[in-house]
Coordinates of N, CA and C in Angstrom, one line a residue:
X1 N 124.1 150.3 80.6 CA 122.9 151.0 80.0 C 122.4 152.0 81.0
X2 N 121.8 153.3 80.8 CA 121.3 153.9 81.2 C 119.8 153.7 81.5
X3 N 119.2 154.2 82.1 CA 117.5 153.9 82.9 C 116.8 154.9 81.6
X4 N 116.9 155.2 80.8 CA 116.2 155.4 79.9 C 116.5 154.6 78.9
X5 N 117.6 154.0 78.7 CA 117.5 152.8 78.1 C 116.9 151.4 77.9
X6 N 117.1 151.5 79.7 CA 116.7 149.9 79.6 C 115.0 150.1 79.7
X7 N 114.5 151.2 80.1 CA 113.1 151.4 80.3 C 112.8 150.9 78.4
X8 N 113.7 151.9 77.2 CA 113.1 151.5 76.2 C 113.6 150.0 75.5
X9 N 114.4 149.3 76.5 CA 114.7 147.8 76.0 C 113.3 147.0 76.4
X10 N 113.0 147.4 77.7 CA 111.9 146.7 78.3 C 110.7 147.0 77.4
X11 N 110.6 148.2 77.3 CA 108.7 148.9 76.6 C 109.0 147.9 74.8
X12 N 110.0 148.0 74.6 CA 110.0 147.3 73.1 C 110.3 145.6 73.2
X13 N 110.8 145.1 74.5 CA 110.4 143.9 74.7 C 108.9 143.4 74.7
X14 N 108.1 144.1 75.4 CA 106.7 143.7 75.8 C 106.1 144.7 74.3
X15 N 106.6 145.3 73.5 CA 105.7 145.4 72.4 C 105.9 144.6 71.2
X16 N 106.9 143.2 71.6 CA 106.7 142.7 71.0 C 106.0 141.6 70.2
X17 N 105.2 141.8 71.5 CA 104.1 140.2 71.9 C 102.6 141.2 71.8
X18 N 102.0 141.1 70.6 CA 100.6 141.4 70.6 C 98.9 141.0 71.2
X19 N 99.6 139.4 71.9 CA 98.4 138.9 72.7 C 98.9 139.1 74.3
X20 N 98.1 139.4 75.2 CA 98.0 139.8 76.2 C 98.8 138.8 77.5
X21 N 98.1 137.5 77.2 CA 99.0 136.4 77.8 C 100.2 136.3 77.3
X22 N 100.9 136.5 75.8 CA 102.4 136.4 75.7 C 103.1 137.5 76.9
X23 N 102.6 139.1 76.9 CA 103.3 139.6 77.5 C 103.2 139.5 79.4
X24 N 101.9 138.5 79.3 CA 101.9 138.0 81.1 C 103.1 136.9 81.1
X25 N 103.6 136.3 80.2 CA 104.4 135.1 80.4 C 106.0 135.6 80.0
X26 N 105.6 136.7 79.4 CA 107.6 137.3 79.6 C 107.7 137.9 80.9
X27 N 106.7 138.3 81.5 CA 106.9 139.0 83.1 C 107.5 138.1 83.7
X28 N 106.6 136.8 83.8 CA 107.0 135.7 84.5 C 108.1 135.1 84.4
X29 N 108.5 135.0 83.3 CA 110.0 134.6 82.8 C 110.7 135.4 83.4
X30 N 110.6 136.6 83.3 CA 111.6 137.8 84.2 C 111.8 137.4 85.6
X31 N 110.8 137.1 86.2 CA 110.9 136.4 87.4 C 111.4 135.3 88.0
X32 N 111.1 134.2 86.7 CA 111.8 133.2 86.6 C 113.6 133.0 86.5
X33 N 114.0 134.3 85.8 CA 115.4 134.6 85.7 C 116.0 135.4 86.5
X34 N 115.2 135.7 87.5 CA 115.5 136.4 88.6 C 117.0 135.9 89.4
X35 N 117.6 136.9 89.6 CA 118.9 136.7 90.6 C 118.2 136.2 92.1
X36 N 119.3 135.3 93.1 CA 118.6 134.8 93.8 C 118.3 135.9 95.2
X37 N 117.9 135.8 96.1 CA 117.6 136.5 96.7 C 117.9 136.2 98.0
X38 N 119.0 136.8 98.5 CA 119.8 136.8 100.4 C 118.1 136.2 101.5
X39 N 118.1 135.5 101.6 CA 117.2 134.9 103.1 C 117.0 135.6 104.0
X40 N 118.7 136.4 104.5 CA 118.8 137.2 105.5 C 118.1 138.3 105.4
X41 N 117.5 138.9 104.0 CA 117.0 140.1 104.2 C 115.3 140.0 104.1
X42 N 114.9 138.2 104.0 CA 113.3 138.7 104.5 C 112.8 138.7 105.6
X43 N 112.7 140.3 105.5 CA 112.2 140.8 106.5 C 111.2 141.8 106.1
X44 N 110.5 141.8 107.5 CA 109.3 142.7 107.1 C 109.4 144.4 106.9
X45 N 111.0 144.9 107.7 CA 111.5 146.2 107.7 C 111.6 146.3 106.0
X46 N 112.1 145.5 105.2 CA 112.2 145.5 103.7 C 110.8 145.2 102.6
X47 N 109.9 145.0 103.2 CA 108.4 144.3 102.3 C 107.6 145.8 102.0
X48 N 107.5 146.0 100.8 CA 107.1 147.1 100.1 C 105.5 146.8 100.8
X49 N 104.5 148.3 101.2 CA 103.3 148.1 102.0 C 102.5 148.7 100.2
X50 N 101.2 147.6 100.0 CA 100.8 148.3 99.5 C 100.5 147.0 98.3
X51 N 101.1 145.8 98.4 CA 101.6 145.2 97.4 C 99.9 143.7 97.8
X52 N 99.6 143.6 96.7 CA 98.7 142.6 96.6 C 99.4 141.0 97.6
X53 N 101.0 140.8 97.2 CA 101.5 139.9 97.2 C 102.8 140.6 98.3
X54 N 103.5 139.4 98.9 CA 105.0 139.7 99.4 C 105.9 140.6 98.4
X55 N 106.4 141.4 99.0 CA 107.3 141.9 97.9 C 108.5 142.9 98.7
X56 N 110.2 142.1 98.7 CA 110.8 142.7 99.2 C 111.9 143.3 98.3
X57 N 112.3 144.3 98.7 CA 113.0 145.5 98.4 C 114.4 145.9 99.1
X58 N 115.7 145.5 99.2 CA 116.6 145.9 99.6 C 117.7 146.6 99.1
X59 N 117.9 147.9 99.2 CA 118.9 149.0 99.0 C 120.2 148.3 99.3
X60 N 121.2 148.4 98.3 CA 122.4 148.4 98.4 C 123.5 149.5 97.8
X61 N 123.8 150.5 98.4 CA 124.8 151.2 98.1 C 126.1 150.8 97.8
X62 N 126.9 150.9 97.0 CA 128.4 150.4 96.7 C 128.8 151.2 96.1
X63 N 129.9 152.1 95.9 CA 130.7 153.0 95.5 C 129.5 154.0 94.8
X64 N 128.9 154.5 95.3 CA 128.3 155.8 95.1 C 126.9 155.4 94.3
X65 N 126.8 153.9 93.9 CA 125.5 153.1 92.9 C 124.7 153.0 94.0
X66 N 123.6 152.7 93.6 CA 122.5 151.9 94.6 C 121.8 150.8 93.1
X67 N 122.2 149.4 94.5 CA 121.4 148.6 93.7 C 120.1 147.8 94.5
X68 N 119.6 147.0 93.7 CA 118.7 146.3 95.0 C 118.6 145.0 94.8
X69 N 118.4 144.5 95.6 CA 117.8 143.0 96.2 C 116.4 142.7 96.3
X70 N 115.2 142.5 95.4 CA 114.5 141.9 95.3 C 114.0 140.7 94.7
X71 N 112.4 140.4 95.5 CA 111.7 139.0 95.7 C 110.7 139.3 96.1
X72 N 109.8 138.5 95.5 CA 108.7 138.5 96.2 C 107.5 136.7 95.6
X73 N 106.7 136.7 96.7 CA 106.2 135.4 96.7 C 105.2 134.8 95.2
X74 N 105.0 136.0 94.7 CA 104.3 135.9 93.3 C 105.2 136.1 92.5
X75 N 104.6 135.1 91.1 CA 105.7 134.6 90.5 C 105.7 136.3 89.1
X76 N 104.6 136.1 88.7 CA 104.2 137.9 87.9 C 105.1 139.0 88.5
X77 N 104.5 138.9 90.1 CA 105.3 140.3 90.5 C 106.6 140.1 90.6
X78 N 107.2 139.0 91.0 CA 108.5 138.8 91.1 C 109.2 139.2 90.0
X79 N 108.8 138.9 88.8 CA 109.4 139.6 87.3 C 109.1 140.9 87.3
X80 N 107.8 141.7 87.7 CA 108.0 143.2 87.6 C 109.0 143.7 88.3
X81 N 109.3 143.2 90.0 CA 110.1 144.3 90.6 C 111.7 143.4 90.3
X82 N 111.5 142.4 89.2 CA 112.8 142.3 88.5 C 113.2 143.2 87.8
X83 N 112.1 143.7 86.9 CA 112.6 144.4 86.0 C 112.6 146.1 86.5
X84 N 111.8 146.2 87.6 CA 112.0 147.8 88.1 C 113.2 147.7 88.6
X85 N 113.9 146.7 89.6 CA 115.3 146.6 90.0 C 116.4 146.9 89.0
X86 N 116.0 145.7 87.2 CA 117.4 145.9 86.2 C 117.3 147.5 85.9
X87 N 116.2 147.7 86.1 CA 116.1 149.5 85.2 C 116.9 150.4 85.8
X88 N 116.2 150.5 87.4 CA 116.9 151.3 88.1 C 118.1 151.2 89.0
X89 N 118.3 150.0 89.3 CA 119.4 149.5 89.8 C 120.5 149.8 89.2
X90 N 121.6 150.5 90.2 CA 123.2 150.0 89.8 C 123.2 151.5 88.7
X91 N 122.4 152.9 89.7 CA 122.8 153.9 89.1 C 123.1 154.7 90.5
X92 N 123.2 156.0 90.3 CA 123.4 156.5 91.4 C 121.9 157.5 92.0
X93 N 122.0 157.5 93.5 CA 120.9 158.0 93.7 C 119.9 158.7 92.7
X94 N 120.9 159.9 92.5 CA 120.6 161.5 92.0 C 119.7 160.4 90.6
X95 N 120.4 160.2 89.6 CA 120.1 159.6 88.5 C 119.0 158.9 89.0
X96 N 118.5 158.1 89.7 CA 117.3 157.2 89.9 C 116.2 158.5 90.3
X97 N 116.4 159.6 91.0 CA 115.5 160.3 91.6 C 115.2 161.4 89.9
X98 N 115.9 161.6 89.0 CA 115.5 162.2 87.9 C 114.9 161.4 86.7
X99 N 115.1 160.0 87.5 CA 114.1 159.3 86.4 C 112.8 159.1 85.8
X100 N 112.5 158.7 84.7 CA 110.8 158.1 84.6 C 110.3 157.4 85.6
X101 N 109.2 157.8 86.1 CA 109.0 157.0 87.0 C 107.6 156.6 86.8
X102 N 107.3 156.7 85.0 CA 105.7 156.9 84.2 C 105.7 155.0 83.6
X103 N 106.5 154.4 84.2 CA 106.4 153.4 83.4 C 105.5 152.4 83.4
X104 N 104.5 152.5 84.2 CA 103.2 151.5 84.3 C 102.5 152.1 82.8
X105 N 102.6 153.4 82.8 CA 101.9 153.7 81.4 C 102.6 153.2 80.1
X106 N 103.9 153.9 80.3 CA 104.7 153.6 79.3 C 105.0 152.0 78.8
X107 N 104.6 151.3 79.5 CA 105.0 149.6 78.8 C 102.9 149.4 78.8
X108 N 102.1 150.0 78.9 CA 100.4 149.4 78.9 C 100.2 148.2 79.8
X109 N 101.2 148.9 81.3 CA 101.0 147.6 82.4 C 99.1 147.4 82.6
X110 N 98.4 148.4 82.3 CA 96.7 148.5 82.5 C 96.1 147.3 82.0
X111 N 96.8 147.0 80.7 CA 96.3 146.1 79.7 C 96.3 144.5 80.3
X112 N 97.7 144.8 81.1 CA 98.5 143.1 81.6 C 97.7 142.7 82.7
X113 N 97.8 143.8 83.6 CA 97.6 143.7 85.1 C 96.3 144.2 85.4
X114 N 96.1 143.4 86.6 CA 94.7 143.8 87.9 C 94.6 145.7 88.2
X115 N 94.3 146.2 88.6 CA 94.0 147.1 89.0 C 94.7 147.2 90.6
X116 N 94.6 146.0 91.1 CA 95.6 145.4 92.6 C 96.6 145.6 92.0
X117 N 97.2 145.1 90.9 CA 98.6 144.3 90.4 C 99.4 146.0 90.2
X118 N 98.6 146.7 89.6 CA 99.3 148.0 88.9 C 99.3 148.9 90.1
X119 N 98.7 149.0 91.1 CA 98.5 149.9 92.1 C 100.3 149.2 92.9
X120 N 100.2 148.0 92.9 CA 101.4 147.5 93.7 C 102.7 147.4 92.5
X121 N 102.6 147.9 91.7 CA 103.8 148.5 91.1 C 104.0 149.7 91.4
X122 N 103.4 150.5 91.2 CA 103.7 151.8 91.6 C 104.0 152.1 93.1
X123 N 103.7 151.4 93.9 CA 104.2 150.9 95.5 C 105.7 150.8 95.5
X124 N 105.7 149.5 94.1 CA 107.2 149.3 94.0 C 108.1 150.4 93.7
X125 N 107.7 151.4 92.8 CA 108.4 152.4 92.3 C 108.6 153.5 93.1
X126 N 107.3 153.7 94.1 CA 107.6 154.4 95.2 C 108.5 153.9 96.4
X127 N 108.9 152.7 96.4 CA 109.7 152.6 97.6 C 111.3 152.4 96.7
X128 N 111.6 152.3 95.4 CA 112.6 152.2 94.7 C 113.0 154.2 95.1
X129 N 112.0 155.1 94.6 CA 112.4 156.2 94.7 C 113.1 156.7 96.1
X130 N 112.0 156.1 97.0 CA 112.1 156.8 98.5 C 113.7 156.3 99.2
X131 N 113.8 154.6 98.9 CA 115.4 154.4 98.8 C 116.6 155.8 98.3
X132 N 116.2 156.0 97.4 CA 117.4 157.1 96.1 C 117.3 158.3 97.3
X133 N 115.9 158.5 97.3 CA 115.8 160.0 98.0 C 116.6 159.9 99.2
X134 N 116.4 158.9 99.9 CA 117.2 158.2 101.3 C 118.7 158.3 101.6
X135 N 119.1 158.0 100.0 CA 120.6 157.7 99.9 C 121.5 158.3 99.4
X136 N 120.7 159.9 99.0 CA 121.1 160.4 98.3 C 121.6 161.7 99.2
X137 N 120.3 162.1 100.3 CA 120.6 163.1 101.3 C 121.8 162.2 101.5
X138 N 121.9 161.5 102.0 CA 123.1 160.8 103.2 C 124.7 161.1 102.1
X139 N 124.7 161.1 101.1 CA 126.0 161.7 100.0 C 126.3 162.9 100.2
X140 N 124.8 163.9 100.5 CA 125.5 164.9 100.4 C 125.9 165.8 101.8

């Protein structure tokens, strides 16, 4: 799937739950089904600055994709930068740096989250981009 795809798999997953706590408890499920996360890479060189909670972020380039490796010690955020990882992960730089990058609005993360919680998404999205932008000079 494409990152506009999965962005509108996700925005129509969370519209599908009308009370506010259903869609806090599909985050956390996200989290919950989270892929596991390498040991070797918590480290503080990978911990997104900015973030209410731990939250790490690891770039992996493979045949021209970048995917990532994240985790983080909250169980909520852990499901967000799950889901910023399925979105944008496992495309290629270029493609991640032309993407939406509006999506705290576009899913009414305002509604879900703290004003902490939503500021440290957008942390997340900013260090998701700064990766692409990173890996994308280094291609060309």
């Amino acid at each position: 799937m494409k990152i506009e795809e999965k962005i509108q798999y996700y925005k129509e997953s969370l519209d599908v739950f009308d009370d506010t706590m259903d869609k806090y408890k599909y985050l956390l499920d996200q989290g919950k089904n989270s892929k596991k996360f390498p040991e070797e890479f918590r480290k503080d060189n990978f911990k997104v600055k900015g973030c209410q909670s731990q939250v790490w972020v690891v770039p992996v380039l493979k045949e021209k994709l970048l995917s990532f490796h994240t985790d983080s010690d909250a169980f909520l955020t852990k499901g967000m930068i799950t889901i910023l990882s399925d979105i944008y992960g496992n495309n290629t730089p270029e493609d991640i740096m032309g993407a939406d990058f509006e999506i705290v609005k576009r899913f009414n993360l305002e509604i879900i989250l703290t004003p902490g919680r939503t500021n440290g998404v957008y942390s997340m999205l900013k260090e998701i981009k700064k990766y692409a932008e990173t890996f994308s000079k280094k291609n060309s």
